[in-house]
Structure formats: structure tokens, C-alpha cells
Short mmCIF file of C-alpha atoms and ligand atoms in Angstrom, two decimals:
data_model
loop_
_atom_site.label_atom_id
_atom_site.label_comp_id
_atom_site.label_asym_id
_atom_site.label_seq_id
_atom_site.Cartn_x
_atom_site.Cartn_y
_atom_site.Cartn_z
CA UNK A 1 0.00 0.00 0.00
CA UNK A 2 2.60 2.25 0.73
CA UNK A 3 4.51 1.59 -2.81
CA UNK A 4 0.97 2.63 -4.41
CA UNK A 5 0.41 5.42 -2.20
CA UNK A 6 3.72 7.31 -3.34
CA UNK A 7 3.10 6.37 -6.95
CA UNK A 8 -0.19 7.95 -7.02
CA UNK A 9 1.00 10.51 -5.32
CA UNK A 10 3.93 11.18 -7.71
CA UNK A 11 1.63 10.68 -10.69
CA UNK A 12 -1.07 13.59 -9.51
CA UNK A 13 1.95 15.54 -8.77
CA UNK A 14 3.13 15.20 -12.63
CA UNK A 15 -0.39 16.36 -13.34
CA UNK A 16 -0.48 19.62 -11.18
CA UNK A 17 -3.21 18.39 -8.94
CA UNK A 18 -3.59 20.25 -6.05
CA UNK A 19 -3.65 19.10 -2.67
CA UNK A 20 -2.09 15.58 -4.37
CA UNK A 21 -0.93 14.04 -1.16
CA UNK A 22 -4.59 14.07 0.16
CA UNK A 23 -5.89 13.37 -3.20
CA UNK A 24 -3.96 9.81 -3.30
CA UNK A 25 -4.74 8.77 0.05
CA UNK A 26 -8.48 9.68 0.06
CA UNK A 27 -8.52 7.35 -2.98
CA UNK A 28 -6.44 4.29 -1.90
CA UNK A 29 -8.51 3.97 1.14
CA UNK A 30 -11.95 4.42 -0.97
CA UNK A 31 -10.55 1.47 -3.12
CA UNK A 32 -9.04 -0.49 -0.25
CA UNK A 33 -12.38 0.16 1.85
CA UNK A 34 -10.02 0.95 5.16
CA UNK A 35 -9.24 4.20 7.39
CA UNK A 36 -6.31 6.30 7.47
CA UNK A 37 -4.81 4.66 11.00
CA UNK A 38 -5.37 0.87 9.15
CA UNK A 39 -3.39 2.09 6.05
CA UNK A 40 -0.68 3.76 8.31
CA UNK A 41 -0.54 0.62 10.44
CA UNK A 42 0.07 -1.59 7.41
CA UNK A 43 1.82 0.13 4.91
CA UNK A 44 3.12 -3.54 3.50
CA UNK A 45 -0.07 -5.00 2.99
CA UNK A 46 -0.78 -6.22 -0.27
CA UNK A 47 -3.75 -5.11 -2.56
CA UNK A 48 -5.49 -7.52 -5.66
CA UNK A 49 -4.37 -6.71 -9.14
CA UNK A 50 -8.40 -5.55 -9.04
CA UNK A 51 -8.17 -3.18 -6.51
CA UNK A 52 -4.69 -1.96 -8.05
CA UNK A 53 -6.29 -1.21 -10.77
CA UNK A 54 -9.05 0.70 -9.75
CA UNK A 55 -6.94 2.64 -8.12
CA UNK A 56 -4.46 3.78 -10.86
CA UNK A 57 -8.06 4.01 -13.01
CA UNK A 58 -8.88 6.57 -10.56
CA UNK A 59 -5.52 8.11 -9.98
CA UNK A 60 -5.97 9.02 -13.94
CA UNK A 61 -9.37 10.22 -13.53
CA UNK A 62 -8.05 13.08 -10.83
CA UNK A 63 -5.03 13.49 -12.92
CA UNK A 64 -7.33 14.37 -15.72
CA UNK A 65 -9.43 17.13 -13.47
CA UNK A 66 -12.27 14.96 -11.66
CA UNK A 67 -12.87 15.87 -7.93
CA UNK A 68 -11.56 13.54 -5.96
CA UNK A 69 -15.40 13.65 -4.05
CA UNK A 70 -16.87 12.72 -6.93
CA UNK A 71 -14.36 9.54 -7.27
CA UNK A 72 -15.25 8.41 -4.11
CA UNK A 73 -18.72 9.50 -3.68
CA UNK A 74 -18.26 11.38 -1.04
CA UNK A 75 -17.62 14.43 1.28
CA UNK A 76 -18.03 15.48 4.88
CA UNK A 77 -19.28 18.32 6.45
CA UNK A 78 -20.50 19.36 9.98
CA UNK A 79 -18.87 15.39 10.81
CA UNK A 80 -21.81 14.04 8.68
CA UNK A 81 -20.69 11.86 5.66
CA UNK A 82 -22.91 13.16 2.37
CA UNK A 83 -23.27 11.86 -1.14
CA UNK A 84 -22.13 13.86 -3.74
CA UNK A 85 -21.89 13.53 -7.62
CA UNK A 86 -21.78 16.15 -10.21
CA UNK A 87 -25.37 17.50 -10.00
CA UNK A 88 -24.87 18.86 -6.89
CA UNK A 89 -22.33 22.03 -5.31
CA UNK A 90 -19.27 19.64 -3.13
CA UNK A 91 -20.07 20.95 0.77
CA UNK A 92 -17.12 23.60 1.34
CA UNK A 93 -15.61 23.39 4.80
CA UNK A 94 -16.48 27.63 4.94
CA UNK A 95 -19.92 26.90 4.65
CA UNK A 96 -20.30 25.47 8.27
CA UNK A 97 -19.54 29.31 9.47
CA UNK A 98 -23.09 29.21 8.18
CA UNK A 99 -24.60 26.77 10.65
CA UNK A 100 -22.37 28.29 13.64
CA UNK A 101 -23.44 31.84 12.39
CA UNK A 102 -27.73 30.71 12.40
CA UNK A 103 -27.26 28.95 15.46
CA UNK A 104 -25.71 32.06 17.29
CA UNK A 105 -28.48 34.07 16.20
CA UNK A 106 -31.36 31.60 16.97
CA UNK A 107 -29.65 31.66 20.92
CA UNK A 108 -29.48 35.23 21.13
CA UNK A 109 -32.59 35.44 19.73
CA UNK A 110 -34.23 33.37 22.86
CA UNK A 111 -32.26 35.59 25.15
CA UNK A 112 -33.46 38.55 23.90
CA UNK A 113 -36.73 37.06 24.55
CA UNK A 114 -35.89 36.24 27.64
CA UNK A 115 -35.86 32.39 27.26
CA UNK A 116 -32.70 30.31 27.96
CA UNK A 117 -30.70 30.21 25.42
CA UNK A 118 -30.42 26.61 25.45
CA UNK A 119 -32.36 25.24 21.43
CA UNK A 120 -33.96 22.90 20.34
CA UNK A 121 -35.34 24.54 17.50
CA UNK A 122 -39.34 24.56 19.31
CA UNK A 123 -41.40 26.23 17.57
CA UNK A 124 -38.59 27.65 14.86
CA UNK A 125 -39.69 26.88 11.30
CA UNK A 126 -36.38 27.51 8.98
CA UNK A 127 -35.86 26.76 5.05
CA UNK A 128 -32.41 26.08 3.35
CA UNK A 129 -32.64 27.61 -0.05
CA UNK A 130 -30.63 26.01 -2.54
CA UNK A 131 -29.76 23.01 -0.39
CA UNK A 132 -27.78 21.29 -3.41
CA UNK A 133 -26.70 18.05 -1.21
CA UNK A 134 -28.77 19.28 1.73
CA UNK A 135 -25.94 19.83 3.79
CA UNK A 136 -27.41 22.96 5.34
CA UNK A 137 -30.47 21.98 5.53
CA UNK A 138 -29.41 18.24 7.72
CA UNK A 139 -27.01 20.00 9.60
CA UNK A 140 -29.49 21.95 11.44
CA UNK A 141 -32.22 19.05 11.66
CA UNK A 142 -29.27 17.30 13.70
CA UNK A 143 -28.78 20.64 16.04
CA UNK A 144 -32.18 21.60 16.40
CA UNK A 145 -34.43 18.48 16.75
CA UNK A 146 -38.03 20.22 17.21
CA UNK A 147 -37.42 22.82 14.29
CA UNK A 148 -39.57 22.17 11.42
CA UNK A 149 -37.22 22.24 8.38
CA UNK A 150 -37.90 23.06 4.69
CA UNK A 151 -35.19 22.54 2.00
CA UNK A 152 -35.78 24.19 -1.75
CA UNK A 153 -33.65 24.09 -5.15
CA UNK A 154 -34.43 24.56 -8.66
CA UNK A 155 -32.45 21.50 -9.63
CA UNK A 156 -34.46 18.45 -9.49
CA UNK A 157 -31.49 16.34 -9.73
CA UNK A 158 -29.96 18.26 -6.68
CA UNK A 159 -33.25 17.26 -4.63
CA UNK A 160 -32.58 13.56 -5.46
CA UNK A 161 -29.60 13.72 -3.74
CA UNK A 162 -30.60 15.87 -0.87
CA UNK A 163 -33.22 13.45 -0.13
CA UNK A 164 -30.92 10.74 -0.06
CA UNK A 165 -28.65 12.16 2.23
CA UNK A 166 -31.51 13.12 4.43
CA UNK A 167 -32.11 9.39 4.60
CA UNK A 168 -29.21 8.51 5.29
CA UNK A 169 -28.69 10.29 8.35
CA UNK A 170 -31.98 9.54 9.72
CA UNK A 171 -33.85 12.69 8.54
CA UNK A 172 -36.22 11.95 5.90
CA UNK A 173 -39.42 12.68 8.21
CA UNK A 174 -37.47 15.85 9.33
CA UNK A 175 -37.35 17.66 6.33
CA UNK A 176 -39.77 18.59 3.63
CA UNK A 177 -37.96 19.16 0.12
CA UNK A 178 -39.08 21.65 -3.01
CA UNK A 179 -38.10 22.04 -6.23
CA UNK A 180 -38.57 25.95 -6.30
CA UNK A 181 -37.22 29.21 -7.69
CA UNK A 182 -36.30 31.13 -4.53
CA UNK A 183 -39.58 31.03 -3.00
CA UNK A 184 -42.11 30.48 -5.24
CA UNK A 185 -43.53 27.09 -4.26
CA UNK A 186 -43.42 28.26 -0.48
CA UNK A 187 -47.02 30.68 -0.16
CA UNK A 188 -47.98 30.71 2.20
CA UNK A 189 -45.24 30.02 4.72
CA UNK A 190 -43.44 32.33 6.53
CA UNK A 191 -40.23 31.21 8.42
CA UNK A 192 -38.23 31.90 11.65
CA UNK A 193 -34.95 31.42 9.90
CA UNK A 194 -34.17 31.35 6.28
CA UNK A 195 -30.64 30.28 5.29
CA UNK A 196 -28.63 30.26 2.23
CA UNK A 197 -25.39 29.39 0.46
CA UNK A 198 -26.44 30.83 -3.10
CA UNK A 199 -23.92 30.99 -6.30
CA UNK A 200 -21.67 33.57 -6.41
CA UNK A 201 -19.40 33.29 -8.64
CA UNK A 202 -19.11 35.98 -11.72
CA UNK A 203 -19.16 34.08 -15.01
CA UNK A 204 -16.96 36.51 -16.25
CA UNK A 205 -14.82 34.90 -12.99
CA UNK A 206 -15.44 31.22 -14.88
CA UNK A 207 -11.31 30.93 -16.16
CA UNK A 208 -9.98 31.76 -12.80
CA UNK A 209 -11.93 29.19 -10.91
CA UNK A 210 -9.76 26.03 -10.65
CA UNK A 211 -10.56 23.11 -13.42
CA UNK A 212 -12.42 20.74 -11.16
CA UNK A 213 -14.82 23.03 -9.80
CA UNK A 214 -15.23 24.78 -13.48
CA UNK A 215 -15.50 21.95 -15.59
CA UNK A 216 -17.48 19.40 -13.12
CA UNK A 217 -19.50 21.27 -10.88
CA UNK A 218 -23.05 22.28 -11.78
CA UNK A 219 -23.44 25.82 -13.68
CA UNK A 220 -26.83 26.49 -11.93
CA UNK A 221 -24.61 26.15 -8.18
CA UNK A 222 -21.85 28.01 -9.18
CA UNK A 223 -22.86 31.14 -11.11
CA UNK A 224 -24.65 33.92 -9.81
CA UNK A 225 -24.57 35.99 -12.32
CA UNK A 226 -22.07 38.32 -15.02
CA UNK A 227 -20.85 39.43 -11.82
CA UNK A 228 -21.55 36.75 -9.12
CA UNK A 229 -23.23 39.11 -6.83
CA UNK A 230 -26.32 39.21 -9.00
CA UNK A 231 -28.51 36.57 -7.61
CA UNK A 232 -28.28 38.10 -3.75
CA UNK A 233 -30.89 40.95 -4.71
CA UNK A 234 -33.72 39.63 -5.77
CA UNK A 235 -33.31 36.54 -2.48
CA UNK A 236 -33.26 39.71 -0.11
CA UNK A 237 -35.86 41.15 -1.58
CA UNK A 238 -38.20 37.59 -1.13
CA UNK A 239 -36.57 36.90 2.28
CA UNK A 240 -37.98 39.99 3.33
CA UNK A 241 -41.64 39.19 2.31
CA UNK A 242 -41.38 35.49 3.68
CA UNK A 243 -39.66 36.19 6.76
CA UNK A 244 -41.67 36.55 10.26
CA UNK A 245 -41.26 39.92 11.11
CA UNK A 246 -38.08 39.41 13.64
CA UNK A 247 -36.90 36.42 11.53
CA UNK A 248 -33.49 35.62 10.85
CA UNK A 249 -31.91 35.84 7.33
CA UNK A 250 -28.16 34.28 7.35
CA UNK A 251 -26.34 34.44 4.01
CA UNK A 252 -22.91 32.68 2.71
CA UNK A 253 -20.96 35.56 1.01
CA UNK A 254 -18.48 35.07 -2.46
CA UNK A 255 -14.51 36.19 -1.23
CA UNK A 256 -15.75 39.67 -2.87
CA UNK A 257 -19.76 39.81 -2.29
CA UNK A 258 -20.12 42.07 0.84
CA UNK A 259 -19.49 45.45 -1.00
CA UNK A 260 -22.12 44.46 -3.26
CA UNK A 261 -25.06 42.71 -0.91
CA UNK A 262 -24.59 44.78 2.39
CA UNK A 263 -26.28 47.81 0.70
CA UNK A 264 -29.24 45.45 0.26
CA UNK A 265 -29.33 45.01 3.68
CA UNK A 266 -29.11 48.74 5.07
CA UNK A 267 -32.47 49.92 4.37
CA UNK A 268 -34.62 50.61 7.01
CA UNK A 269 -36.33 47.02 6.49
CA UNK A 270 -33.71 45.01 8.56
CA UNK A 271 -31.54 45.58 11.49
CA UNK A 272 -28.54 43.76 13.95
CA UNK A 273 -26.47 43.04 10.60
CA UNK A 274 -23.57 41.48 11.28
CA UNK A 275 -20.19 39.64 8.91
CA UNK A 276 -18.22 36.86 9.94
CA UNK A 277 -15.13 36.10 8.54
CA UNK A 278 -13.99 32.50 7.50
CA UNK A 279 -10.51 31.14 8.83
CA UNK A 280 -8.96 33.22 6.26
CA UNK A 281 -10.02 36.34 7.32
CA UNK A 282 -12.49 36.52 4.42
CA UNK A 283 -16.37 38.08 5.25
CA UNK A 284 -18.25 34.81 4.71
CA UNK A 285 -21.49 34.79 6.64
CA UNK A 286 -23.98 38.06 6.68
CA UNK A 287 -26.72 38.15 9.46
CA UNK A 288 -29.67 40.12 9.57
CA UNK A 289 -33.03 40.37 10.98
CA UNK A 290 -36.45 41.89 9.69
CA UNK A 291 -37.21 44.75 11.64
CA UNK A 292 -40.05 44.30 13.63
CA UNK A 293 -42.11 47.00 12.67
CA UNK A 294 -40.99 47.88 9.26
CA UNK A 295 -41.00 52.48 9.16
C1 SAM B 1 -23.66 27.30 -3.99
S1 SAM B 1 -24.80 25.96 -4.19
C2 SAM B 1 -25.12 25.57 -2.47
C3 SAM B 1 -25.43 24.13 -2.25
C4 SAM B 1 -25.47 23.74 -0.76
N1 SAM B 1 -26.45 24.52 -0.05
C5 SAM B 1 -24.12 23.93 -0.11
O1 SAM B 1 -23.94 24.88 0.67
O2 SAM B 1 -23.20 23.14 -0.39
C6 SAM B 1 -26.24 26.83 -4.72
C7 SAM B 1 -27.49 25.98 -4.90
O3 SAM B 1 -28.56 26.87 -5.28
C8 SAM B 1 -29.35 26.25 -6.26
N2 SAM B 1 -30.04 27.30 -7.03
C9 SAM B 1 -29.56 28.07 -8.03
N3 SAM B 1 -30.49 28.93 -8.46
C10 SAM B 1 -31.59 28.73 -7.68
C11 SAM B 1 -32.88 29.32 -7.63
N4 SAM B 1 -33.25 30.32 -8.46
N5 SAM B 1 -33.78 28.87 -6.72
C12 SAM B 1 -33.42 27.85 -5.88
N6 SAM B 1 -32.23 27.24 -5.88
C13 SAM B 1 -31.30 27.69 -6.77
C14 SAM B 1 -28.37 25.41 -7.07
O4 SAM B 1 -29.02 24.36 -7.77
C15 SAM B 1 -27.41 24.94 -5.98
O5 SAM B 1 -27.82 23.67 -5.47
#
């Protein structure tokens, strides 16, 4: 194992793949079907020509641009494995700022009232639009048990796989998935919390995003736009009209979106904004809250 492991390695490094090292590892142990601490505790075990060769077959097929998630099938986020194939966005590690971010603002939100802060979701109905693999939209069925959760995209195909991963971690009662444009299949609801991790990339961006995401990630996840930022207007603009009136709105932000969607945000409609940065310093997560009693 070890002999294939530095091959592979070496041959994604020929290639320019990034992150190779990871790359090769994450796809010997798909193929060998063990953990990291097996393959590191038997580097001399031996694998069948069959297995070898699904290996190098998928060594080529990440040499040649293919996410390494969509080799194995697979990605995690918020420690939940999920399903992922090319109709649907890979969960980014940034995005679970997101989650932290909602459930931050659901807590203060019961201490304002003057509950303890202490969630369960009671009485909180939320919606995840453009839930791609659902990730959002399962993560906070796990953290808040008694919330009643709604999950919308426009991609069928996405759904499919949402709803698979639901059922996979237990939450296909939990959650109740739409195909929908924004909000259109959603009158007359009106939600505690609406969350959402739109596209954001410019298309006129599309040559400086790295092969595998350009080339094997869904168009409809990635752009929002000529100039990325596009798509954020017109989902403030519905959040407001299906939001309860001191409901939560809690956006993912593009590296370069906040000049362009805090504006939206500063009218006299919404109040408590606030921007989180990611690990690298980058604004990733905007907060806001429909005023009460809109002036
Ligand atoms: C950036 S991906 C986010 C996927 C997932 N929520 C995540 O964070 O990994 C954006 C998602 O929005 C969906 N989408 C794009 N336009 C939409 C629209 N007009 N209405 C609803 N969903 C849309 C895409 O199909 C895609 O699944």
C-alpha cells in the first residue's frame, strides 16, 4: 500500500493536482475500503491486481481534473458523511460558518426574549434555499431536533440527492424538500430562519476558478450571475416578504460579495447586521433580521 500510495502521489503531482498528497490517500482507502490509522498501520499490505487497478483508473481520472469527491462519492461536512456527484455544489468546509453563524443568532434570539438560550429549535420553522446536497439543511435538523425544516432548489437532480442524504442520516421525516425558484412554491409560509449558500461566482470569474470546480460542478450552483453578486438581490428582496417579522436571514458571502449585498441590507427594512469572517479572514457569513415593525 505504501509503494501505491507514493506512486499515485507522484503521478497527480506530474499532473499539477492540487492538494495531491490528500488526493492519493483519500482514494487508496476508498478502493481499499479501510481508514487512514489501518493504512498507516500496514503500509506492507498487499492489494489484488483488481483493486490496483481501480486505483491507478482513478488516480488518472483526478489526474485528468475529476474531484476527488466525486471519485469516491463522497464528502463530509459538519462530521456528517454526504453523497455527492456532479449534479450537486461539493459541501465547502467555509460553509459550516453558516450553521455556527444561524445557530448564534437563533440563541441570542431566545435571550433577547428572555428564554434560555439553550435550542432545540421549538417552535422555529427555517428553510435552506438552494440546499444542493442538503448539507445545510441536515445540519441543522441534527442541532435543532423540534425545528420544522424546509429545504428548496431549482435543480431536481440536486433534490434527489438531498433526499438521499436526508435518509441517510436519519432525517427523511425531518425535512420537507421543493423544487422551487427562490420562494415560489413556499405561499404561504413564513419562516423563523431562512438560510442560504447561493452561487456567487461571476461568469466573467469562470477561467480563474480552478478546473475541477469549473469543468465538473453544476453551472446552476456556481454562477450567480455576469458578476456573481447578482442573484443576492432579488433573495433579499423575497426573504424579506417570507420572513416573520423578527426572523433571521443568514447568508454565505463570495470572497468579494459584501461590497455588493450589504447595501441590500441597510435599508430601514432590517436591522442587527452582522459579517463573519472564515478562517482566512475573508467576510463569509452576513446576518440580519427583519425589523419588527418595518418604518
Ligand atoms: C452554492 S450551491 C449551495 C449548495 C449547498 N447549499 C451547499 O452549501 O453546499 C447553490 C445551490 O442553489 C441552487 N439554485 C440556483 N439557483 C436557484 C434558484 N433560483 N432557486 C433555488 N435554488 C437555486 C443550485 O441548484 C445549488 O444547489
Amino acid at each position: 500500500m505504501r509503494s501505491l500510495l507514493k506512486q499515485g502521489m507522484s503521478q497527480l503531482l506530474a499532473a499539477n493536482v492540487p492538494f495531491f498528497t490528500l488526493s492519493a490517500e483519500l482514494l487508496l482507502l476508498h478502493v481499499a475500503a479501510c481508514d487512514r490509522a489501518w493504512l498507516y498501520a500496514h503500509p506492507e499490505e498487499i492489494l489484488s491486481a483488481e483493486i490496483t487497478n481501480r486505483y491507478f483508473s482513478l488516480i488518472q481520472r483526478r489526474a485528468n481534473g475529476e474531484p476527488t469527491q466525486h471519485l469516491t462519492g463522497k464528502q463530509e461536512f459538519w462530521g456528517l458523511e454526504f453523497e455527492v456527484n456532479p449534479d450537486v455544489l461539493i459541501p465547502r468546509p467555509e460553509t459550516e460558518h453558516l450553521i455556527e453563524v444561524a445557530l448564534d443568532r437563533l440563541a441570542l434570539r431566545e435571550l433577547r426574549a428572555g428564554r434560555p438560550p439553550c435550542l432545540t429549535g421549538n417552535g422555529i420553522t427555517l428553510v435552506d434555499i438552494g440546499t444542493g446536497s442538503g448539507c445545510i439543511a441536515i445540519a441543522l435538523a441534527k442541532e435543532l431536533p423540534d425545528a420544522t425544516v424546509y429545504a428548496a432548489d431549482i435543480s431536481a437532480a440536486a433534490l434527489t440527492v438531498a433526499r438521499r442524504n436526508a435518509a441517510r442520516h436519519g432525517f427523511a421525516d425531518r425535512i420537507r424538500f421543493l423544487e422551487s425558484n427562490l420562494f415560489d412554491a413556499f405561499i404561504p409560509v413564513r419562516f423563523d430562519l431562512i438560510v442560504c449558500n447561493p452561487p456567487y461566482v461571476g461568469r466573467r470569474a469562470a477561467d480563474s476558478l480552478a478546473r475541477e470546480v469549473r469543468e465538473h460542478e453544476p453551472e446552476v450552483a456556481l454562477y450567480g450571475g455576469e458578476e456573481g453578486y447578482e442573484f443576492y438581490a432579488e433573495l433579499v428582496a423575497q426573504s424579506h416578504e417570507f420572513l416573520k417579522p423578527d426572523g433571521l436571514l443568514v447568508l454565505e458571502l463570495g470572497h468579494d460579495s459584501l461590497p455588493a449585498v450589504q447595501p441590500l441590507l441597510e435599508s430601514r427594512q432590517w436591522t442587527n447586521l452582522a459579517v463573519t469572517n472564515d478562517l482566512a479572514g475573508i467576510p463569509r457569513v452576513l446576518a440580519t433580521e427583519r425589523l419588527i415593525t418595518p418604518q
